[in-house]
Coordinates of C-alpha atoms in Angstrom, one line a residue:
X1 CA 154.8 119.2 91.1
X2 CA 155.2 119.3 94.9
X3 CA 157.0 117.2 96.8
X4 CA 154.0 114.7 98.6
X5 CA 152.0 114.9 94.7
X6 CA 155.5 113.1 93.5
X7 CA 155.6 110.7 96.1
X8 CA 152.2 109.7 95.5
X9 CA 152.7 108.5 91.7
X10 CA 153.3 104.9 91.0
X11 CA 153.0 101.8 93.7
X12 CA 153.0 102.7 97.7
X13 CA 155.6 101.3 99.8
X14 CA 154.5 98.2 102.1
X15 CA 154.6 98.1 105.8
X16 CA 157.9 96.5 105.7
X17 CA 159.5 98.9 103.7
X18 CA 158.4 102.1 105.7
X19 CA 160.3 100.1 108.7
X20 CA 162.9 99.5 107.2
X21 CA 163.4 103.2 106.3
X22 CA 162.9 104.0 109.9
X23 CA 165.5 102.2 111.0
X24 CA 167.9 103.0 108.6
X25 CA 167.3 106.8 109.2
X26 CA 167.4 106.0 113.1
X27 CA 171.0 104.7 112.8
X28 CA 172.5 107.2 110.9
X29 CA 170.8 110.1 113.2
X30 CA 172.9 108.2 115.6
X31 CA 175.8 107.9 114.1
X32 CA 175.9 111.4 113.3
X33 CA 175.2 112.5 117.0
X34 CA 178.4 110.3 117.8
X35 CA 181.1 111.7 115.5
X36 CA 179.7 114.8 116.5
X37 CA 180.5 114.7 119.9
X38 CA 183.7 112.7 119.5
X39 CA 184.9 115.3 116.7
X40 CA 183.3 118.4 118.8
X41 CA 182.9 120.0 115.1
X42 CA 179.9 121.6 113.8
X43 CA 177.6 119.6 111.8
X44 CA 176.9 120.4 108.4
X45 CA 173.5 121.4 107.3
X46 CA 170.9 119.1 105.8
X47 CA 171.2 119.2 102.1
X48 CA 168.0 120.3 100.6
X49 CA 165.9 117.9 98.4
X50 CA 165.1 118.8 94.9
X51 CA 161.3 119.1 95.9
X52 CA 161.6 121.8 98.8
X53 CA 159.1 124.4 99.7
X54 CA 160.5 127.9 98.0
X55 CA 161.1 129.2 101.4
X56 CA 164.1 126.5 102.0
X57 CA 166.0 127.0 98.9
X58 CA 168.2 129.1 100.6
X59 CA 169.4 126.4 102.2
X60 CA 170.1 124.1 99.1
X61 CA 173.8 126.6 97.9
X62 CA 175.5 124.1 100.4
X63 CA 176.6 120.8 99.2
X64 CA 176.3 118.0 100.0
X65 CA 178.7 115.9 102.0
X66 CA 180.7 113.4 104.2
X67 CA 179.0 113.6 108.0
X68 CA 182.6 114.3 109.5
X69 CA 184.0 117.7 108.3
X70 CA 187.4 119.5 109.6
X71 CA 187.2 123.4 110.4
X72 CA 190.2 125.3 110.7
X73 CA 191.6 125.5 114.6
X74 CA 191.1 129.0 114.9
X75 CA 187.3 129.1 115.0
X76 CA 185.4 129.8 118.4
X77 CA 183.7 127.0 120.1
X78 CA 180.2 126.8 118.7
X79 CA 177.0 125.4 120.7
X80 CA 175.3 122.6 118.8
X81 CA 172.3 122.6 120.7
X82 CA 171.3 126.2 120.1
X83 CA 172.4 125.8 116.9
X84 CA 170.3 123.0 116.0
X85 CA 167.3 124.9 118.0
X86 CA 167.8 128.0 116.4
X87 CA 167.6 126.0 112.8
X88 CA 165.1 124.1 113.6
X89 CA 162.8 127.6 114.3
X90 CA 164.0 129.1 110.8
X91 CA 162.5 126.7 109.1
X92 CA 159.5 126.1 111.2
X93 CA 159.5 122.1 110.7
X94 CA 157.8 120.4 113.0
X95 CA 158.5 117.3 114.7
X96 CA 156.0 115.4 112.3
X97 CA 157.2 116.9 108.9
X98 CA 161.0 115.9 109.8
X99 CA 159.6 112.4 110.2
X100 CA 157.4 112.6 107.2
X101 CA 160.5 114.0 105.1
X102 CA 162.6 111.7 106.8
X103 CA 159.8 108.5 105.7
X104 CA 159.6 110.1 102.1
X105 CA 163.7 109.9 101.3
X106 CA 163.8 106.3 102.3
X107 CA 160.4 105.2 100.4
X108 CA 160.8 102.0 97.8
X109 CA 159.0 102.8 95.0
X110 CA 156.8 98.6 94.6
X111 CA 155.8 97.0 91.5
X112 CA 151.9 96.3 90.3
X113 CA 152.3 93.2 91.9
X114 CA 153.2 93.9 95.3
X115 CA 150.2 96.3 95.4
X116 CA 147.9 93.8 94.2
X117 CA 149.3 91.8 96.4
X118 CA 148.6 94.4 99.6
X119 CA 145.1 95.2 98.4
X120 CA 144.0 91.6 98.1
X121 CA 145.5 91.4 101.8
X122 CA 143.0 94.5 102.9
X123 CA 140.2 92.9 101.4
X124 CA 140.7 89.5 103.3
X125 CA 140.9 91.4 106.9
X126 CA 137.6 93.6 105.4
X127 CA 135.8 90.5 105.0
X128 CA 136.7 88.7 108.7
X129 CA 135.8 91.3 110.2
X130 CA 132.4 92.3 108.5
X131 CA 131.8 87.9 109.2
X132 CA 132.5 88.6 112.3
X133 CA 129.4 91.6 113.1
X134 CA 127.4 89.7 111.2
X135 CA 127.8 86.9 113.3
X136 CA 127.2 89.1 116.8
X137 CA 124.0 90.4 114.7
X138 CA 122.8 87.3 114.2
X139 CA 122.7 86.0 117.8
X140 CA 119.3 86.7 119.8
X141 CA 119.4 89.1 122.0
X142 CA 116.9 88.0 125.0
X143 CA 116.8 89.3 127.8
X144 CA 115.1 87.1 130.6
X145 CA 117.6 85.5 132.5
X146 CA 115.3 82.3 133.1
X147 CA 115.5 81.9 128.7
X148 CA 118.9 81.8 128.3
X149 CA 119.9 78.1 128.2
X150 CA 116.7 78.3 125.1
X151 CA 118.9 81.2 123.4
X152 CA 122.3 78.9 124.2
X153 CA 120.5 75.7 122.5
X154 CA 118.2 77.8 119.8
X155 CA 121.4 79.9 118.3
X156 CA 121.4 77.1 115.2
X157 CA 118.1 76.5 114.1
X158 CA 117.5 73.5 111.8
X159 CA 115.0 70.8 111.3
X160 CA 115.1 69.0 114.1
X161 CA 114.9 72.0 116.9
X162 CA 112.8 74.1 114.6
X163 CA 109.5 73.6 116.2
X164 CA 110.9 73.7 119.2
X165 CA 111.8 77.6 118.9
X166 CA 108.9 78.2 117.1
X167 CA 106.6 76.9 120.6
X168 CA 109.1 79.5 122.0
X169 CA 108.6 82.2 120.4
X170 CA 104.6 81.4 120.5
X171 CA 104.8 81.2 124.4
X172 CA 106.5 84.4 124.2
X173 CA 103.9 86.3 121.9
X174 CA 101.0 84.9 124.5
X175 CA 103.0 85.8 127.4
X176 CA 103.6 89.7 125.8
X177 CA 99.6 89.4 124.8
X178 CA 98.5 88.7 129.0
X179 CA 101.1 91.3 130.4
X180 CA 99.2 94.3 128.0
X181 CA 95.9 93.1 128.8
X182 CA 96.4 92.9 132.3
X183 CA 98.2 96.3 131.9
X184 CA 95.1 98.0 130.1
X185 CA 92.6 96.3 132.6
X186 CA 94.1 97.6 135.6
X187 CA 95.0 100.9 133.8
X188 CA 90.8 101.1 133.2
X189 CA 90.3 100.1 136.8
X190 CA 92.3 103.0 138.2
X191 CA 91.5 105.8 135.3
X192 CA 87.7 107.0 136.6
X193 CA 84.9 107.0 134.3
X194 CA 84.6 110.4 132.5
X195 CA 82.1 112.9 133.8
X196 CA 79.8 114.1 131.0
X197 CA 76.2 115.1 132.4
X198 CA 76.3 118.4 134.1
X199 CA 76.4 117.8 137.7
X200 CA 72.5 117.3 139.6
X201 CA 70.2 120.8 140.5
X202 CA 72.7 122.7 138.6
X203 CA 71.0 125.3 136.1
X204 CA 72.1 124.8 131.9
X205 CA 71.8 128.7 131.5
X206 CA 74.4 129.3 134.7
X207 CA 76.8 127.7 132.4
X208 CA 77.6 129.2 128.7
X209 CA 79.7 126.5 127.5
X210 CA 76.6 124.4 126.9
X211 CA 75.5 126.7 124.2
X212 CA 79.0 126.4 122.3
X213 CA 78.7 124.8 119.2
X214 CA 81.6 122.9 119.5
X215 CA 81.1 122.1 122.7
X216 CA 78.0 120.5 122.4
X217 CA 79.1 118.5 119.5
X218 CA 81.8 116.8 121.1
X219 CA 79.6 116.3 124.2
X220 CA 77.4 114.4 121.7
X221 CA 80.3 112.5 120.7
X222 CA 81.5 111.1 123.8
X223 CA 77.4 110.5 124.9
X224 CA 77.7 108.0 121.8
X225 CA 80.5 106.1 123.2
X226 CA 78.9 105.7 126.8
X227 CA 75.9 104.8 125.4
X228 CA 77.4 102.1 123.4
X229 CA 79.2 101.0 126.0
X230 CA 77.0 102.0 129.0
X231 CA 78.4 99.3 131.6
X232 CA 82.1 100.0 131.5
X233 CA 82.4 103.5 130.6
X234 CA 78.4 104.6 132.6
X235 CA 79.3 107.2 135.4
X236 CA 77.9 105.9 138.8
X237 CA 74.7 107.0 139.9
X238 CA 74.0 108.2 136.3
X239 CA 71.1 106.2 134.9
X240 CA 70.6 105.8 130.3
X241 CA 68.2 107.6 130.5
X242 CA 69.7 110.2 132.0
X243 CA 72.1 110.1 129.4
X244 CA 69.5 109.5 126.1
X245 CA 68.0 112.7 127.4
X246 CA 71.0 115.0 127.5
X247 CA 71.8 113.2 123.8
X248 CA 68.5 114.6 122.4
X249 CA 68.7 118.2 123.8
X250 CA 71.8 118.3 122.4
X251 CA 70.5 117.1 119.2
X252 CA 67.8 119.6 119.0
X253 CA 70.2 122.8 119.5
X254 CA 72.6 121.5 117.3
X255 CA 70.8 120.1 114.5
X256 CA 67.7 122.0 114.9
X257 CA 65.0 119.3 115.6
X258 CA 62.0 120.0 117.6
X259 CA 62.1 117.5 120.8
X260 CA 59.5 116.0 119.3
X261 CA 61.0 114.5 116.0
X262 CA 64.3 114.1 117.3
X263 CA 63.3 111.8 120.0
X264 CA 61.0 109.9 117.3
X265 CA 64.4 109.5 114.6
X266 CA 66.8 109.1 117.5
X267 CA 64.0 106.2 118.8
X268 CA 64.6 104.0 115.3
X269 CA 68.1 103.6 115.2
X270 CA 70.6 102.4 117.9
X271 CA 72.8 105.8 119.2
X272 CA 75.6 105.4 116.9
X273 CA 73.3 105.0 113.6
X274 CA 71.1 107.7 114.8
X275 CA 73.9 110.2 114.7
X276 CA 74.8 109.0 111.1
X277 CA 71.5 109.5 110.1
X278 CA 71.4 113.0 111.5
X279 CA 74.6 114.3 109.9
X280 CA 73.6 112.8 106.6
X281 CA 70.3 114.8 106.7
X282 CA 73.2 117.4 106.8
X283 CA 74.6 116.9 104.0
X284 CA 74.8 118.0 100.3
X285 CA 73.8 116.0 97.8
X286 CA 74.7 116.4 94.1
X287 CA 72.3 116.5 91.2
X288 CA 71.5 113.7 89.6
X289 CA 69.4 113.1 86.4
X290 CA 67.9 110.2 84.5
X291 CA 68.4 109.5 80.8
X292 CA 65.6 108.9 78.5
X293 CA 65.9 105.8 77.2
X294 CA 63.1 106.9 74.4
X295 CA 65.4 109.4 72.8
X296 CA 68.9 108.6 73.8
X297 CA 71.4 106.7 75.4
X298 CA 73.7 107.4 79.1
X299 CA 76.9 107.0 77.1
X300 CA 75.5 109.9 74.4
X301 CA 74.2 112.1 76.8
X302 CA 77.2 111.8 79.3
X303 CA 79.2 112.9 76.2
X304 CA 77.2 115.8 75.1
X305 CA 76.8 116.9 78.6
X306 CA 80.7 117.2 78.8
X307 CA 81.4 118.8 76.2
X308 CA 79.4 121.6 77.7
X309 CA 81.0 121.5 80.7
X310 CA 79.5 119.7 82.9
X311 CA 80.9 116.8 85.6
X312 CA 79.1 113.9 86.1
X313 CA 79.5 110.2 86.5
X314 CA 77.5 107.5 86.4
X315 CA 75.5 107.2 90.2
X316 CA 76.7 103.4 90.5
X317 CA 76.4 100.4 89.1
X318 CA 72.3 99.7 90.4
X319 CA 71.4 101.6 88.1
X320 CA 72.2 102.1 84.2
X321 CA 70.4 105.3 83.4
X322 CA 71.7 107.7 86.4
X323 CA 74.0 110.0 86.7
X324 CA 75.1 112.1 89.0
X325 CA 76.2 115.6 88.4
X326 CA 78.7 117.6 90.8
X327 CA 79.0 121.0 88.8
X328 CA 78.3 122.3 85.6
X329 CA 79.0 126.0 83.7
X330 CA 75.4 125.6 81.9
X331 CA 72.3 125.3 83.9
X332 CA 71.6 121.5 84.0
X333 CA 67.6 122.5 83.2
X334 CA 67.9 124.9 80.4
X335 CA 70.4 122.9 78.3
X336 CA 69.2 121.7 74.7
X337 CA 69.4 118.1 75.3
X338 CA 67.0 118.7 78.8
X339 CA 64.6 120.8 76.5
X340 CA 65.0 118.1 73.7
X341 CA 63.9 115.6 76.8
X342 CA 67.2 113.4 76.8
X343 CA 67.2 113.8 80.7
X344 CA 64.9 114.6 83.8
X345 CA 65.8 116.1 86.8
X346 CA 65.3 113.4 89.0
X347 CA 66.1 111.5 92.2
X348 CA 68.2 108.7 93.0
X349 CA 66.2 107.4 95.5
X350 CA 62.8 107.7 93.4
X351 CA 64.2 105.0 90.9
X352 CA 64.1 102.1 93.1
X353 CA 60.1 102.0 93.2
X354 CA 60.0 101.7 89.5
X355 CA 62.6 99.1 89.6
X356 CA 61.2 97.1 92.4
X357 CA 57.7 97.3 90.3
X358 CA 59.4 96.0 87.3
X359 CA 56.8 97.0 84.4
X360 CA 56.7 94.7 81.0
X361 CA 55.7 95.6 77.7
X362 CA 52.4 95.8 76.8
X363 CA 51.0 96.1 80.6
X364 CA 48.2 97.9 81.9
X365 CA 49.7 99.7 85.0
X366 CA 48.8 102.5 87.2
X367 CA 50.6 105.5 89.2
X368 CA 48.3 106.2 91.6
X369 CA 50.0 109.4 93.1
X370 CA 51.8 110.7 89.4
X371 CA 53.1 114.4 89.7
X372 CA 55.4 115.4 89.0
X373 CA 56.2 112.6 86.7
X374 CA 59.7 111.2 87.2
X375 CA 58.7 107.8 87.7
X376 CA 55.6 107.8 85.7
X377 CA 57.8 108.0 82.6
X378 CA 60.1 105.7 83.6
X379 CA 57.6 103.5 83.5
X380 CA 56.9 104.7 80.1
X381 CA 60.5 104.3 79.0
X382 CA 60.6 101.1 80.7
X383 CA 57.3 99.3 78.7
X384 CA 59.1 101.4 75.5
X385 CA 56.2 103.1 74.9
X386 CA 53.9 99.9 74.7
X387 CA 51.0 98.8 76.8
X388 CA 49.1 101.6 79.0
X389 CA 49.9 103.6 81.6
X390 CA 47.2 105.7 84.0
X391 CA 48.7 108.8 85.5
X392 CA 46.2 109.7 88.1
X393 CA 47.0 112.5 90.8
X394 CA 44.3 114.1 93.4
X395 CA 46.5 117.6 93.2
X396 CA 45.1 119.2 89.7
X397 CA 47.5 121.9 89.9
X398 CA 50.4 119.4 90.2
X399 CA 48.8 117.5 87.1
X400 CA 50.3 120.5 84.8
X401 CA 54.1 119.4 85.6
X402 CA 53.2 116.1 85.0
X403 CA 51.7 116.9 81.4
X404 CA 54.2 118.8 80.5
X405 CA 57.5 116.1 81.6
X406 CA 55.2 113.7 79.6
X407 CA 55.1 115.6 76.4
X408 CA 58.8 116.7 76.6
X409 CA 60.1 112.9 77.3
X410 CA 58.3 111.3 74.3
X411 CA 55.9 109.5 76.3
X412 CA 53.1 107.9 74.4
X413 CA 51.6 105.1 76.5
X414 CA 50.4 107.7 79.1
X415 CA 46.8 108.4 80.3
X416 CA 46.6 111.6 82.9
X417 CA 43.6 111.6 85.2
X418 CA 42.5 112.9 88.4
X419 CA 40.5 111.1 91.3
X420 CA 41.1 110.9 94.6
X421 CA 42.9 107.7 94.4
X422 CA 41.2 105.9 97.4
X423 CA 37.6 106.2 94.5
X424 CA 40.1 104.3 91.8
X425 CA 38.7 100.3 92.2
X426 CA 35.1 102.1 91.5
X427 CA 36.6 103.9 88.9
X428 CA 38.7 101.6 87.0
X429 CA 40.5 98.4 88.0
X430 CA 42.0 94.8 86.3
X431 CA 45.5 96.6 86.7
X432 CA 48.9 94.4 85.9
X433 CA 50.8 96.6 88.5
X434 CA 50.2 99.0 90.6
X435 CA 52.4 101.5 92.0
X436 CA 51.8 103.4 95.4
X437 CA 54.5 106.4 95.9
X438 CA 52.1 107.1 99.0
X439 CA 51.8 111.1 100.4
X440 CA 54.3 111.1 103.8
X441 CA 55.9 112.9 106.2
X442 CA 59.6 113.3 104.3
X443 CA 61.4 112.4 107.2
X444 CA 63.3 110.6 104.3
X445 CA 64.2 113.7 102.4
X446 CA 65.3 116.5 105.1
X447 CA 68.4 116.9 103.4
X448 CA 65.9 118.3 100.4
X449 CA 63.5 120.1 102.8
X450 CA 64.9 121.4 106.0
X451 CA 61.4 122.7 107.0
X452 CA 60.7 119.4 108.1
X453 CA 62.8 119.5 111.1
X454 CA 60.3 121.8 112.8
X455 CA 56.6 121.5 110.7
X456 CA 55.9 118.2 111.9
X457 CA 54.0 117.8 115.0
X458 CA 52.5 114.6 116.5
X459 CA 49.1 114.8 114.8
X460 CA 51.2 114.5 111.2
X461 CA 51.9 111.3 112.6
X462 CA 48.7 110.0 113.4
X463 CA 46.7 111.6 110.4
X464 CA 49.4 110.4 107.2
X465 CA 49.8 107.0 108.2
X466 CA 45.8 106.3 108.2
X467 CA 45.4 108.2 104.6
X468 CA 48.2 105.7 103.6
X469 CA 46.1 102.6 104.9
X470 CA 43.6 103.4 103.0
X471 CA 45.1 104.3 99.8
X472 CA 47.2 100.8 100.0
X473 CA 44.0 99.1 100.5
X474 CA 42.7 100.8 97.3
X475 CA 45.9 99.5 95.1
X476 CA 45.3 95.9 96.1
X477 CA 41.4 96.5 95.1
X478 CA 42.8 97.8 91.6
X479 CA 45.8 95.4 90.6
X480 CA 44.3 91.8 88.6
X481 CA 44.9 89.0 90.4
X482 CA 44.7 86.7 88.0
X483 CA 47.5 88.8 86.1
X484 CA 49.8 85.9 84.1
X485 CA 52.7 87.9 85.0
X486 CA 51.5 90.8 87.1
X487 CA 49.5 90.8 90.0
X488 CA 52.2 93.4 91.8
X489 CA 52.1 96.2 94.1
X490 CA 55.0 98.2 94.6
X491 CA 54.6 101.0 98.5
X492 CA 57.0 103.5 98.8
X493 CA 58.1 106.5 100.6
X494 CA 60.1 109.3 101.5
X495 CA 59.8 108.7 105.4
X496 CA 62.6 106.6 107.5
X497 CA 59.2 106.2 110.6
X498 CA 57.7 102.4 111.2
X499 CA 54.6 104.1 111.4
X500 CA 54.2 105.1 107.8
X501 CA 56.0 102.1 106.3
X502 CA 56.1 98.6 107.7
X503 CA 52.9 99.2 110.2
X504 CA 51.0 100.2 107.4
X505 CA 52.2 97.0 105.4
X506 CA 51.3 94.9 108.2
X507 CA 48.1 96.8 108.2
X508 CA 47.3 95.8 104.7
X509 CA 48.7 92.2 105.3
X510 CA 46.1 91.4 107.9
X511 CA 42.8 92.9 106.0
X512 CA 44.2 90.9 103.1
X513 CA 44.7 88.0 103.9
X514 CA 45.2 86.6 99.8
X515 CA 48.1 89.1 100.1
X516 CA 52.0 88.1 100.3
X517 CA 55.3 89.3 100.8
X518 CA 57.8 89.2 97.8
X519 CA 61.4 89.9 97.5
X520 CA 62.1 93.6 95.7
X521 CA 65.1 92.3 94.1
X522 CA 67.2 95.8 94.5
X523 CA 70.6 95.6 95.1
X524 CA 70.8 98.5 97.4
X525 CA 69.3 99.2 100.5
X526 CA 68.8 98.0 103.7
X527 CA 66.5 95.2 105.6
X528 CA 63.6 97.1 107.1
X529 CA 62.5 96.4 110.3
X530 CA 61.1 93.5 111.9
X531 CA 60.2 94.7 115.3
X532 CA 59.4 98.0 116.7
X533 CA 58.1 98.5 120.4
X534 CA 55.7 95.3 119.8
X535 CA 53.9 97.3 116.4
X536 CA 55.3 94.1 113.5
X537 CA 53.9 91.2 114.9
X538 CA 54.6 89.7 111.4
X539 CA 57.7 87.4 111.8
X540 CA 58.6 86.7 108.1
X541 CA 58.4 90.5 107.4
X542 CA 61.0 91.8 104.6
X543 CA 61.0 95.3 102.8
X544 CA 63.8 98.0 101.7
X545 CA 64.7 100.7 103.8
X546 CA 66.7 103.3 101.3
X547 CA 68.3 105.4 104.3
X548 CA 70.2 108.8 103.6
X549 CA 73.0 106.7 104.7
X550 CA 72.6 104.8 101.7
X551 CA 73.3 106.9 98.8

């Protein structure tokens, strides 16, 4: 064991100790300088400890002895100083190990006690002085000058001054809140309104970067926010329209709208929803499918479907026979539980005019335009195959899908027929409800049928919403008035424009006057609208709007 590894076993020496050692080894270095110098007789080297390194035991043959020693006469004179320098470089010693040697011979082994009573000491000055940072932490620091007599008479906060330094710190906070808003307001006075629009008489071909994809995206983008906020963030000399018009170009190369169409969608909505709308007409929808209710239930066929590998979940909580279907391994028409007619392929959006009709048992109720059949037999399902239930479609082509969705789904309550639905109150009337999915534009559905984009042309416009007039008129003629709990007409779409929705129900409100408005009682959807370039005059007008946004 070496020599410090001894010294550290058992109690360390206290503060007073090591002095004391230093001063008795100070004296006797003296003491031993003067009888050298009075005696003029070498010393006698330092006796090795039992603990030296193994190059010093050479040193430890000499004994040890007195500090006076008597040499015979005859000796030369020797020189102590190069002696001692010349022994002092043989054993390579510094300064610091002579002192740490000379600390470790003279250290007083303590007792338990004295170093419990040392530690408990440490621990006492460990504690004043973490008090004491805490206590410099837990002044506040503030740094106006014109607040420090507040700091001075706010540094102990108790009940009595307590809402005095809260008003403070509140008079702060608003002060802080002015100083950034004057900061941003004269930051916005100085920063110059961006610069958007390609500058006047200059050509759009001369410049390729307005044909960059990206480019003219993020140009749409920032049209948005002037547009929005025309007055602050309008360039000067720049007129809206000047802006609306550069909007709908863009529209048109980046979407793929005739001019045409996309100034009619862009003309519904207010900038920012109009760009929502187009980039959901963008966007992939998943499958979804309806259970059958006649043969099975969501939970069952969620199960089965699953187990084939399918992933689905229900669509949301509007409806308790959807689901929606993100992918699958097995093609979701082909499956045994579609062919066993558990399911249809259907819509989302197509169950809300069913569920705003709200069929009973044992109703006589008519689908005026049928084919393909999704909501047809969920009417059927619905009724549970009671009551009656007139499929009529003008198409006798499409009435072949129809048939066949009705036979595969366990439909028993249905009648097909086909007449030009605008002949039905001559053919056959005294109808509980009536429901009206009425032939349309599919502005609603471009996500479905991109060809929209660029078939419709402004003569679509004015020929649909005239065939829908008169087929509405047609469903009021057929539907029972005196129906004890039917009576109901249910119009629907799969167009977003006023002109095929609520001006044809304001149509059909003025040249029936016995006619009323009634809540649809859907959960989903928004309010439709209630004025449109002067076309609603009707001021108590509510519908459903199902946007793309929607779902």
């Amino acid at each position: 064991m070496g020599r410090r590894a001894r010294n550290k076993q058992g109690a360390p020496p206290s503060f007073e100790e090591i002095q004391t050692a230093k001063e008795k080894r100070a004296l006797k270095k003296r003491k031993r300088l003067d009888s050298s110098k009075a005696s003029e007789s070498p010393k006698k080297p330092k006796a090795a400890k039992k603990d030296k390194k193994p190059r010093k035991k050479e040193e430890t043959s000499e004994t040890q002895g007195t500090d006076e020693t008597e040499f015979p006469a005859d000796l030369p004179e020797v020189d102590y100083d190069e002696l001692s320098r010349e022994k002092k470089s043989l054993f390579e010693d510094s300064e610091d190990d002579d002192k740490e040697d000379d600390e470790d011979d003279n250290v007083k082994v303590g007792t338990l006690d004295d170093f419990d009573a040392e530690q408990k000491e440490q621990i006492d000055d460990d504690v004043d002085e973490y008090d004491s940072e805490e206590e410099n932490r837990a002044k506040p620091a503030f740094s106006d000058e014109e607040d420090a007599g507040d700091e001075l008479e706010m540094e102990k906060i108790n009940a009595s001054n307590m809402e005095k330094y809260s008003e403070l710190l509140d008079r702060r906070a608003e002060e802080e809140r002015l100083e950034a808003e004057e900061e941003l307001v004269e930051g916005a006075i100085e920063q110059p309104r961006p610069k958007i629009l390609p500058p006047p008489g200059t050509e759009e071909e001369d410049n390729p970067q307005n044909h960059d994809i990206t480019f003219v995206r993020t140009r749409m983008l920032e049209i948005v926010k002037v547009l929005e906020k025309f007055n602050e963030l309008g360039e000067e000399g720049r007129s809206r329209s000047e802006y609306v018009d550069r909007l709908i170009k863009d529209i048109c190369e980046y979407y793929g709208y005739t001019p045409f169409l996309a100034e009619k969608l862009f003309d519904l909505f207010t900038p920012s929803e109009a760009m929502e709308f187009f980039e959901a007409n963008e966007v992939h929808r998943p499958i979804t499918i309806r259970t059958n209710t006649l043969r099975t239930r969501r939970r069952d066929l969620a199960q089965a479907l699953v187990n084939r590998g399918v992933n689905l979940q229900p669509i949301g909580k509007w409806t308790k026979v959807g689901l929606q279907i993100f992918d699958s391994q097995v093609p979701i028409g082909a499956t045994p539980e579609y062919l066993a007619g558990h399911y249809i392929l259907q819509a989302a959006s197509s169950f809300l005019p069913v569920m705003a009709l709200d069929p009973h048992e044992n109703e006589r109720i008519l689908d005026m335009a049928a084919a393909p059949g999704g909501k047809t037999t969920y009417i059927a399902a619905m009724m549970k195959n009671t009551g009656c239930v007139f499929a009529n479609d003008s198409n006798k082509a499409r009435t072949k899908a129809l048939v066949a969705n009705i036979h595969r789904l366990g439909c028993k309550n249905v009648i097909v027929c086909n007449y030009d639905a605008r002949e039905f109150p001559k053919v056959i009337g005294g109808f509980d409800r009536v429901l009206l999915d009425a032939p349309c534009s599919g502005t609603g559905v471009i996500s479905k049928d991109a060809s929209v984009k660029t078939s419709r042309t402004p003569k679509d416009f004015m020929n649909i919403p005239h065939l829908q007039k008169q087929l509405l008129l047609s469903a009021i003629d057929s539907v029972n008035a005196h129906s004890k709990e039917g009576g109901v007409i249910t119009y629907s779409t799969c167009s977003v424009t006023v002109d095929e929705d609520e001006c044809v129900v304001d149509y059909a409100l003025r040249k029936r006057p016995n006619v009323k408005l009634v809540d649809t009682g859907l959960a989903i959807g928004k309010e439709g609208f209630t004025s449109y370039r002067g076309k609603i005059p009707q001021k108590s007008f509510t519908n459903k709007k199902v946007l793309p946004t929607c779902l």
